[in-house]
Short mmCIF file of C-alpha atoms and ligand atoms in Angstrom, two decimals:
data_model
loop_
_atom_site.label_atom_id
_atom_site.label_comp_id
_atom_site.label_asym_id
_atom_site.label_seq_id
_atom_site.Cartn_x
_atom_site.Cartn_y
_atom_site.Cartn_z
CA MET A 1 -0.28 0.41 0.13
CA ASN A 2 0.97 3.28 -1.08
CA PRO A 3 1.21 6.00 2.10
CA LEU A 4 -1.26 8.44 1.41
CA SER A 5 0.15 11.87 0.84
CA PRO A 6 -2.65 14.79 1.44
CA ASP A 7 -1.38 16.80 -1.29
CA ALA A 8 -2.46 14.15 -3.55
CA GLN A 9 -5.32 13.19 -1.89
CA ARG A 10 -6.62 16.53 -2.55
CA ARG A 11 -5.28 17.42 -5.90
CA PHE A 12 -6.65 14.33 -6.99
CA ALA A 13 -10.49 14.85 -5.50
CA VAL A 14 -10.33 18.35 -7.42
CA ASP A 15 -9.65 16.45 -10.35
CA VAL A 16 -12.91 14.32 -9.72
CA VAL A 17 -15.06 17.22 -8.80
CA ARG A 18 -13.77 18.95 -12.29
CA THR A 19 -13.76 15.48 -14.67
CA LEU A 20 -17.71 15.13 -13.56
CA ARG A 21 -18.38 18.90 -14.31
CA GLN A 22 -16.97 18.71 -17.57
CA ALA A 23 -19.25 16.16 -18.15
CA GLY A 24 -21.99 17.97 -17.47
CA HIS A 25 -23.04 17.12 -13.88
CA GLU A 26 -23.25 19.28 -10.83
CA THR A 27 -20.53 18.68 -8.35
CA TYR A 28 -19.14 19.34 -4.48
CA TRP A 29 -16.74 18.45 -2.02
CA ALA A 30 -19.30 16.96 0.39
CA GLY A 31 -19.85 16.59 4.49
CA GLY A 32 -17.12 16.17 6.52
CA CYS A 33 -14.02 16.71 4.49
CA VAL A 34 -15.40 19.71 3.95
CA ARG A 35 -16.21 20.86 7.81
CA ASP A 36 -12.50 20.07 8.04
CA ARG A 37 -11.17 22.40 5.50
CA LEU A 38 -13.55 25.40 7.23
CA LEU A 39 -11.92 24.31 10.86
CA GLY A 40 -8.40 24.43 9.01
CA ARG A 41 -7.95 20.38 9.88
CA THR A 42 -6.76 17.81 6.93
CA PRO A 43 -9.43 15.85 6.28
CA ALA A 44 -8.70 12.31 6.23
CA ASP A 45 -10.39 11.56 3.09
CA PHE A 46 -13.01 13.49 0.81
CA ASP A 47 -16.35 12.88 -0.22
CA VAL A 48 -17.83 13.92 -3.63
CA ALA A 49 -21.28 14.32 -4.08
CA THR A 50 -23.12 14.64 -7.53
CA GLY A 51 -26.26 14.54 -9.78
CA ALA A 52 -24.77 12.08 -11.94
CA THR A 53 -26.09 8.86 -11.57
CA PRO A 54 -23.77 5.63 -10.43
CA ASP A 55 -23.49 4.36 -13.77
CA GLU A 56 -22.80 8.19 -15.06
CA VAL A 57 -20.15 8.25 -12.72
CA ARG A 58 -18.50 4.55 -13.71
CA ARG A 59 -19.17 5.47 -17.14
CA VAL A 60 -16.92 8.90 -16.99
CA PHE A 61 -14.45 7.35 -15.42
CA GLY A 62 -14.37 4.16 -16.80
CA HIS A 63 -14.77 0.35 -15.00
CA ARG A 64 -11.23 -0.04 -14.83
CA ARG A 65 -11.07 2.58 -12.32
CA THR A 66 -14.10 2.57 -10.97
CA LEU A 67 -15.59 0.14 -7.92
CA ALA A 68 -19.08 -0.35 -7.65
CA ILE A 69 -19.51 -1.65 -4.08
CA GLY A 70 -21.52 0.43 -2.87
CA ALA A 71 -23.52 1.25 -6.17
CA ALA A 72 -27.14 0.22 -4.77
CA PHE A 73 -26.96 3.12 -2.05
CA GLY A 74 -25.76 5.52 -5.23
CA VAL A 75 -21.87 5.40 -4.17
CA ILE A 76 -19.11 4.44 -6.34
CA THR A 77 -15.78 4.11 -5.26
CA VAL A 78 -13.17 6.53 -7.93
CA LEU A 79 -9.37 5.10 -7.41
CA GLY A 80 -6.86 7.84 -7.70
CA PRO A 81 -3.20 7.38 -9.07
CA PRO A 82 -0.31 6.57 -6.15
CA GLY A 83 -0.56 8.47 -3.31
CA ALA A 84 -4.18 10.02 -3.86
CA GLY A 85 -6.54 7.21 -2.02
CA PRO A 86 -9.58 6.60 -3.53
CA VAL A 87 -11.91 9.38 -4.00
CA GLU A 88 -16.03 8.35 -2.75
CA VAL A 89 -18.42 9.54 -5.26
CA ALA A 90 -22.28 9.47 -3.80
CA THR A 91 -24.95 10.82 -6.21
CA PHE A 92 -27.99 13.01 -4.42
CA ARG A 93 -29.79 11.28 -2.59
CA GLN A 94 -32.79 11.14 -0.15
CA ASP A 95 -32.96 8.57 2.31
CA ALA A 96 -36.24 6.91 2.36
CA THR A 97 -38.03 5.88 5.52
CA TYR A 98 -35.79 4.05 8.15
CA SER A 99 -37.32 1.14 9.55
CA ASP A 100 -35.38 -0.70 11.70
CA GLY A 101 -33.86 2.43 13.04
CA ARG A 102 -30.67 1.93 10.99
CA HIS A 103 -30.46 1.66 7.46
CA PRO A 104 -32.65 3.41 4.92
CA ASP A 105 -34.74 0.80 3.14
CA HIS A 106 -34.03 2.55 0.21
CA VAL A 107 -32.81 5.57 -1.54
CA THR A 108 -34.22 8.07 -4.38
CA PHE A 109 -31.63 10.04 -6.24
CA SER A 110 -32.47 13.73 -5.60
CA SER A 111 -31.20 17.04 -5.39
CA ALA A 112 -28.02 18.98 -3.59
CA ARG A 113 -30.70 20.46 -1.37
CA GLU A 114 -32.06 17.41 -0.70
CA ASP A 115 -28.96 15.42 -0.20
CA ALA A 116 -27.65 17.66 2.46
CA LEU A 117 -30.83 17.92 4.24
CA ARG A 118 -30.65 13.91 4.70
CA ARG A 119 -27.13 14.20 6.36
CA ASP A 120 -27.10 14.13 10.27
CA PHE A 121 -25.85 17.41 11.52
CA THR A 122 -25.18 21.26 10.33
CA ILE A 123 -21.71 20.83 10.38
CA ASN A 124 -21.77 17.90 8.67
CA GLY A 125 -24.25 18.93 5.91
CA LEU A 126 -22.52 21.79 3.66
CA PHE A 127 -20.35 21.52 -0.02
CA PHE A 128 -17.34 23.11 -1.50
CA ASP A 129 -17.00 24.27 -4.59
CA PRO A 130 -13.18 23.60 -5.29
CA LEU A 131 -12.82 24.95 -8.51
CA THR A 132 -14.16 28.44 -7.43
CA ASP A 133 -13.99 27.97 -3.53
CA GLU A 134 -17.58 28.45 -3.07
CA VAL A 135 -18.94 26.93 -0.11
CA ILE A 136 -22.83 25.93 -0.82
CA ASP A 137 -24.75 26.06 2.44
CA PHE A 138 -28.72 24.65 2.37
CA VAL A 139 -27.81 24.03 6.09
CA GLU A 140 -26.92 27.23 7.95
CA GLY A 141 -23.88 25.15 8.96
CA GLN A 142 -21.41 27.72 8.57
CA ALA A 143 -22.80 29.40 11.34
CA ASP A 144 -22.73 26.66 12.97
CA LEU A 145 -19.16 26.08 12.44
CA ALA A 146 -18.47 29.23 13.63
CA ALA A 147 -20.33 29.58 16.81
CA GLY A 148 -19.20 25.57 17.65
CA VAL A 149 -22.52 23.80 17.54
CA ILE A 150 -23.53 20.40 16.76
CA ARG A 151 -27.08 21.13 15.32
CA ALA A 152 -29.26 17.89 13.98
CA ILE A 153 -30.33 18.59 10.06
CA GLY A 154 -34.49 18.83 10.58
CA ARG A 155 -36.66 17.75 13.83
CA PRO A 156 -33.98 16.10 16.24
CA GLU A 157 -36.30 13.52 17.34
CA LEU A 158 -37.54 12.60 13.71
CA ARG A 159 -33.53 12.37 13.06
CA PHE A 160 -32.55 10.11 16.12
CA GLU A 161 -35.12 7.78 15.33
CA GLU A 162 -34.36 7.57 12.19
CA ASP A 163 -30.77 6.38 12.60
CA ARG A 164 -29.91 6.23 16.89
CA LEU A 165 -26.46 5.78 15.61
CA ARG A 166 -26.35 9.68 14.99
CA MET A 167 -26.98 10.57 19.00
CA LEU A 168 -23.15 8.53 19.52
CA ARG A 169 -22.27 10.69 16.79
CA ALA A 170 -23.39 13.63 17.96
CA VAL A 171 -21.16 13.20 21.27
CA ARG A 172 -18.10 12.25 19.27
CA PHE A 173 -18.05 15.47 16.74
CA ALA A 174 -18.58 17.78 19.83
CA ALA A 175 -15.61 16.20 21.90
CA THR A 176 -13.20 16.33 19.03
CA PHE A 177 -14.14 19.55 17.91
CA GLY A 178 -14.75 20.91 21.06
CA PHE A 179 -17.76 22.03 20.30
CA GLU A 180 -21.49 22.36 22.40
CA LEU A 181 -24.57 20.41 21.60
CA GLU A 182 -27.23 22.76 20.77
CA GLU A 183 -29.72 23.07 23.30
CA GLN A 184 -33.25 20.84 21.91
CA THR A 185 -30.51 18.25 19.83
CA GLU A 186 -29.04 17.74 23.65
CA ALA A 187 -32.79 17.57 24.84
CA ALA A 188 -33.62 14.90 22.06
CA ILE A 189 -30.83 12.68 22.81
CA ARG A 190 -31.43 13.24 26.39
CA GLN A 191 -35.44 11.67 25.98
CA MET A 192 -34.20 9.34 23.62
CA ALA A 193 -30.43 7.94 24.78
CA VAL A 194 -32.05 4.50 25.82
CA GLY A 195 -33.12 3.87 22.36
CA VAL A 196 -29.66 3.76 21.35
CA THR A 197 -29.24 -0.08 21.78
CA ALA A 198 -31.11 -0.45 18.82
CA VAL A 199 -27.79 0.26 16.99
CA SER A 200 -25.65 -2.72 16.30
CA ALA A 201 -23.55 -3.98 19.19
CA GLU A 202 -20.62 -3.65 16.48
CA ARG A 203 -21.36 0.16 15.75
CA ILE A 204 -21.84 1.08 19.05
CA ALA A 205 -18.57 -0.30 19.56
CA GLY A 206 -16.89 1.55 17.01
CA GLU A 207 -18.41 4.91 17.74
CA ILE A 208 -16.68 4.55 22.00
CA GLU A 209 -13.57 3.35 19.96
CA ARG A 210 -13.23 6.60 18.32
CA MET A 211 -14.27 8.69 21.27
CA LEU A 212 -12.20 6.90 23.71
CA ALA A 213 -8.87 7.39 21.10
CA LEU A 214 -9.47 11.44 20.79
CA PRO A 215 -7.20 14.01 22.67
CA ALA A 216 -10.56 14.96 24.54
CA ARG A 217 -11.67 11.36 24.86
CA ALA A 218 -12.45 12.45 29.26
CA GLN A 219 -14.81 14.68 27.35
CA ALA A 220 -16.70 12.26 25.50
CA VAL A 221 -17.35 10.32 28.10
CA ARG A 222 -18.69 13.53 30.46
CA LEU A 223 -20.97 13.94 27.33
CA LEU A 224 -22.19 10.48 26.89
CA LEU A 225 -22.40 10.44 31.06
CA LYS A 226 -24.66 14.08 30.71
CA THR A 227 -26.94 12.89 28.03
CA GLY A 228 -27.53 9.29 29.37
CA LEU A 229 -26.17 7.12 26.70
CA ALA A 230 -23.78 5.93 29.32
CA GLU A 231 -26.25 4.48 31.02
CA ALA A 232 -27.57 2.90 28.22
CA VAL A 233 -24.25 1.78 26.46
CA LEU A 234 -22.18 1.23 28.92
CA PRO A 235 -23.69 0.85 32.34
CA GLU A 236 -20.45 0.33 34.15
CA ILE A 237 -19.45 3.66 34.01
CA VAL A 238 -21.51 5.67 35.79
CA ASP A 239 -19.42 6.11 38.43
CA ALA A 240 -16.26 7.07 35.99
CA ASP A 241 -16.53 11.17 37.02
CA VAL A 242 -16.75 10.69 40.51
CA PRO A 243 -13.91 9.41 42.70
CA THR A 244 -14.22 6.19 44.82
CA ARG A 245 -12.81 7.93 47.60
CA PRO A 246 -12.64 12.26 48.19
CA SER A 247 -8.51 11.81 48.01
CA ARG A 248 -8.66 10.02 44.81
CA PRO A 249 -8.52 10.93 41.32
CA SER A 250 -11.75 9.63 39.12
CA SER A 251 -11.23 7.17 36.61
CA LEU A 252 -12.02 9.67 34.23
CA GLU A 253 -9.03 11.81 35.26
CA VAL A 254 -6.43 9.18 35.00
CA LEU A 255 -7.94 7.95 31.61
CA ASP A 256 -7.39 11.69 30.43
CA ARG A 257 -3.79 12.12 31.54
CA ILE A 258 -2.78 8.82 28.99
CA GLU A 259 -1.59 9.40 26.09
CA GLU A 260 -2.92 7.97 23.10
CA PRO A 261 -4.55 4.61 25.28
CA THR A 262 -5.06 1.53 23.33
CA PHE A 263 -9.02 0.69 23.32
CA ALA A 264 -8.37 -1.85 25.47
CA LEU A 265 -6.48 0.15 28.61
CA ALA A 266 -9.23 2.76 27.85
CA LEU A 267 -11.50 0.25 28.77
CA ALA A 268 -9.62 -1.34 31.37
CA VAL A 269 -9.79 2.78 32.75
CA LEU A 270 -13.08 3.03 32.88
CA LEU A 271 -14.27 -0.08 34.37
CA GLY A 272 -10.93 -1.12 36.42
CA GLU A 273 -11.92 1.54 40.05
CA THR A 274 -15.10 0.11 40.16
CA ALA A 275 -15.87 -3.53 37.65
CA GLY A 276 -13.21 -6.09 38.35
CA PRO A 277 -12.03 -8.30 35.29
CA GLU A 278 -15.68 -10.23 34.91
CA ALA A 279 -17.44 -6.84 34.59
CA MET A 280 -14.70 -6.01 31.89
CA ALA A 281 -15.08 -9.58 30.03
CA GLY A 282 -18.83 -8.95 30.27
CA VAL A 283 -18.63 -5.45 28.11
CA CYS A 284 -16.26 -7.14 25.64
CA CYS A 285 -18.52 -9.74 24.71
CA ARG A 286 -22.03 -7.49 24.91
CA TRP A 287 -19.96 -5.06 22.44
CA ARG A 288 -18.61 -8.49 20.14
CA LEU A 289 -14.39 -7.19 20.37
CA PRO A 290 -11.93 -9.16 19.05
CA ASN A 291 -10.69 -11.59 21.51
CA LYS A 292 -7.15 -10.30 21.83
CA VAL A 293 -8.95 -6.84 23.45
CA LEU A 294 -11.18 -8.27 25.52
CA GLU A 295 -8.15 -10.55 26.74
CA ARG A 296 -5.57 -7.43 27.14
CA ALA A 297 -8.59 -5.57 28.97
CA VAL A 298 -9.41 -8.21 31.38
CA TRP A 299 -5.58 -8.63 31.98
CA LEU A 300 -4.87 -5.24 32.96
CA VAL A 301 -8.56 -4.93 35.04
CA GLY A 302 -6.71 -8.08 37.01
CA HIS A 303 -2.85 -6.57 36.99
CA ARG A 304 -3.84 -3.21 37.49
CA HIS A 305 -2.27 -3.37 41.50
CA ALA A 306 0.53 -6.09 40.59
CA LEU A 307 3.44 -3.44 40.36
CA ARG A 308 2.73 -2.43 43.66
CA ASP A 309 5.54 -4.28 45.64
CA ALA A 310 8.01 -3.81 41.86
CA MET A 311 10.60 -2.28 44.12
CA THR A 312 10.78 -4.90 46.76
CA CYS A 313 9.01 -8.31 45.27
CA ARG A 314 11.49 -11.17 43.99
CA TRP A 315 12.30 -10.98 40.48
CA SER A 316 10.40 -14.76 39.82
CA ALA A 317 7.71 -12.86 40.81
CA LEU A 318 8.49 -9.54 38.54
CA GLN A 319 9.32 -11.05 35.59
CA PRO A 320 6.80 -12.61 34.31
CA LEU A 321 4.29 -8.83 34.77
CA LEU A 322 7.80 -7.35 32.36
CA VAL A 323 7.53 -9.66 29.73
CA SER A 324 3.87 -9.76 29.27
CA PRO A 325 2.40 -8.22 26.08
CA GLY A 326 0.31 -6.06 28.16
CA ILE A 327 3.22 -4.37 30.06
CA GLY A 328 3.33 -1.22 28.25
CA GLU A 329 -0.13 -0.44 28.96
CA LEU A 330 0.11 -1.57 32.85
CA LEU A 331 2.87 1.13 33.37
CA GLN A 332 1.27 3.98 31.18
CA TRP A 333 -1.85 3.05 33.42
CA VAL A 334 -0.01 3.45 36.74
CA GLU A 335 1.83 6.33 35.43
CA ALA A 336 -1.33 8.49 34.88
CA GLU A 337 -2.84 7.17 38.37
CA ALA A 338 0.07 8.47 40.22
CA ALA A 339 0.33 11.58 38.05
CA VAL A 340 -2.88 12.89 38.47
CA ALA A 341 -2.67 11.93 42.28
CA GLY A 342 0.60 14.25 42.29
CA GLN A 343 2.36 11.40 43.73
CA PRO A 344 6.29 9.87 42.19
CA ALA A 345 5.80 6.63 40.82
CA PRO A 346 9.06 5.11 41.44
CA GLU A 347 7.96 1.44 40.34
CA VAL A 348 7.50 2.75 36.85
CA ASP A 349 10.56 4.14 36.68
CA HIS A 350 12.06 1.03 38.01
CA CYS A 351 10.20 -1.43 35.66
CA ARG A 352 10.85 0.66 33.11
CA THR A 353 14.86 0.46 33.59
CA LEU A 354 14.11 -3.35 34.39
CA LEU A 355 12.68 -3.27 30.82
CA MET A 356 15.55 -2.46 28.93
CA GLN A 357 18.18 -4.76 29.43
CA PRO A 358 18.71 -7.23 26.80
CA ALA A 359 16.21 -9.90 25.89
CA GLU A 360 18.28 -12.75 26.82
CA LYS A 361 18.74 -11.00 30.08
CA LEU A 362 14.96 -9.79 30.53
CA ASP A 363 13.76 -13.71 29.19
CA PRO A 364 16.25 -15.88 29.48
CA PRO A 365 15.28 -19.32 27.94
CA PRO A 366 14.50 -21.93 30.04
CA LEU A 367 16.78 -24.21 31.15
CA ILE A 368 14.26 -27.94 30.64
CA THR A 369 11.61 -28.22 28.91
CA GLY A 370 8.67 -30.58 28.62
CA ASP A 371 10.69 -32.97 26.48
CA ASP A 372 14.06 -32.80 28.98
CA LEU A 373 10.99 -34.40 31.76
CA VAL A 374 10.34 -36.83 29.52
CA ARG A 375 13.98 -37.91 28.64
CA HIS A 376 14.55 -38.23 31.94
CA GLY A 377 12.19 -40.51 32.89
CA LEU A 378 8.81 -38.66 34.08
CA VAL A 379 5.24 -39.77 33.02
CA PRO A 380 3.55 -36.33 31.06
CA GLY A 381 1.01 -35.00 33.50
CA PRO A 382 -0.66 -32.07 35.44
CA LEU A 383 2.31 -32.57 37.50
CA PHE A 384 4.83 -31.00 34.62
CA ARG A 385 3.69 -27.74 34.75
CA ARG A 386 4.17 -27.20 38.57
CA LEU A 387 7.61 -28.64 38.14
CA LEU A 388 8.16 -26.20 35.56
CA ASP A 389 7.39 -23.18 36.90
CA GLU A 390 9.34 -24.66 40.20
CA VAL A 391 12.59 -24.57 37.77
CA ARG A 392 11.46 -21.57 36.28
CA THR A 393 11.49 -19.91 39.37
CA ALA A 394 14.83 -20.69 40.89
CA GLN A 395 16.03 -20.40 37.45
CA LEU A 396 14.70 -16.16 37.50
CA ASP A 397 16.11 -16.14 41.56
CA SER A 398 19.28 -17.37 39.96
CA LYS A 399 18.94 -20.15 42.54
CA ILE A 400 20.59 -22.46 39.21
CA GLU A 401 21.93 -21.83 36.21
CA THR A 402 22.47 -25.08 34.23
CA SER A 403 20.06 -27.61 33.24
CA GLU A 404 21.91 -30.45 35.01
CA GLU A 405 21.04 -28.64 38.41
CA ALA A 406 17.58 -28.22 37.00
CA LEU A 407 17.02 -31.76 36.74
CA THR A 408 18.70 -31.73 40.35
CA LEU A 409 15.54 -29.80 41.37
CA VAL A 410 13.28 -32.35 39.65
CA ASP A 411 14.53 -35.06 41.11
CA ARG A 412 14.26 -33.21 44.68
CA LEU A 413 10.80 -31.81 44.00
CA CYS A 414 9.71 -35.05 43.05
CA ALA A 415 11.14 -36.68 46.39
CA GLU A 416 9.56 -34.37 48.60
CA TRP A 417 6.06 -34.63 46.80
CA ASP A 418 5.89 -38.23 46.84
CA GLU A 419 7.06 -38.09 51.13
CA GLY A 420 4.24 -35.72 51.52
CA LEU A 421 1.71 -37.44 49.36
CA GLY A 422 2.62 -40.36 51.65
CA ALA A 423 2.57 -38.40 54.70
CA GLY A 424 -1.09 -37.34 53.68
CA GLY A 425 -2.37 -40.50 52.35
P1 ATP B 501 -14.95 11.14 9.73
O1 ATP B 501 -15.37 10.96 8.60
O2 ATP B 501 -14.64 12.72 10.74
O3 ATP B 501 -15.39 10.63 11.30
P2 ATP B 501 -17.26 12.18 8.43
O4 ATP B 501 -18.45 14.11 8.97
O5 ATP B 501 -16.30 12.45 7.24
O6 ATP B 501 -16.47 12.45 9.74
P3 ATP B 501 -18.21 9.74 7.56
O7 ATP B 501 -19.22 8.89 8.82
O8 ATP B 501 -17.06 9.52 7.21
O9 ATP B 501 -18.43 11.12 8.55
O10 ATP B 501 -19.99 10.64 7.16
C1 ATP B 501 -19.28 11.06 5.93
C2 ATP B 501 -21.33 12.25 5.63
O11 ATP B 501 -21.55 11.41 5.59
C3 ATP B 501 -21.02 12.70 7.10
O12 ATP B 501 -20.25 13.93 6.83
C4 ATP B 501 -22.30 13.55 6.67
O13 ATP B 501 -22.79 14.37 5.96
C5 ATP B 501 -23.05 12.47 6.38
N1 ATP B 501 -23.30 10.99 7.32
C6 ATP B 501 -22.07 9.99 7.51
N2 ATP B 501 -23.28 8.97 8.89
C7 ATP B 501 -24.50 9.84 9.12
C8 ATP B 501 -25.83 9.58 9.90
N3 ATP B 501 -25.83 8.03 10.40
N4 ATP B 501 -26.63 9.99 9.21
C9 ATP B 501 -26.67 10.93 8.36
N5 ATP B 501 -25.66 11.70 7.62
C10 ATP B 501 -24.25 11.23 8.01
MG1 MG B 502 -15.23 10.18 7.01
#
């Protein structure tokens, strides 16, 4: 894959508009890219809206340079030169009824004005003509951009009833841009928040994941709490903004302090204070998150206090934590917690120093394996794990250094355990 160049992307998005315009079709940039440009942000991608039908778009650019995956919704993907990425070209449309509160039942091609009116928020309903530098504004989106307001286009209750995901999008956009929710838009969300669960778990999780990745993630969570959306989608965090004890920071303050938390870490921080690993696993299952995210989040919650004795505990106790794949996130968490509480975190520095050791010191290969035990004449069974663990502990604590010493330890342990068994039975 070619890395995208914002410049090449923009130039290609201008070309697409010019080409369609020359073929006689009214065509603009639309939606997020217009909003981002007006805010002085670099758009992640460019969407184009046009009066041309999907067939006409394909004819203009040729079948080889286009994909018709979204054609049923009037969207044709036009492939760009290297570094430019694709541009989605959507025919101006009107969305018909949403009988399931999620997907339009069918779409009708229509005018630019109607295409603006079907969009979710005024700041997302703008068109831009890159050939004349003109903004085409049917929804008073420019005023709301200037005022910093997220306002539903049309009657908010109706728009949220059509598609309940929009309630979460409203919160995400408000946090992303540091905007306010317009009064009636916010009132409608509060009133309809419980209904957000009609949206698929994957899409809810996707929105929450994006919110928790924002620099203003704490703001996003506060808005979720304030609007009642949190209670509907993540009731486990209703107390995230409240310190468990007066002198302690809230989990939200801690979350805010972490730079670029992974989704697993963000969830762990939000839930860790009030809920345990089971609740964490419950959330991950509810949202059908990948196993990797579930495992990491559960591990983090389960080990949130595990570094407390890092300065004093034996190496065999600390080492397995340090070589765990989640250690980086765990350190970020502990560090943020200390920082918010205004306390030093010597255990974090200690671990970071230890982690700089070369791999063969940090995680030396085991002195013996199960195969060695078999060759030593032992029969595989549940005892193997215990023996190997004991040997590993002795190795890490420098009590033994060679495989011969390891096998001697094995013999001694077997004798002891036999005796123990004999004495007990
Ligand atoms: P970003 O991609 O940065 O999240 P965006 O505005 O580009 O923001 P997309 O989800 O990519 O958001 O959608 C592109 C445009 O399509 C939006 O700007 C909006 O006009 C419209 N849109 C997207 N989702 C909806 C929706 N659920 N209801 C109504 N309009 C929508
Ligand atoms: Mg987008």
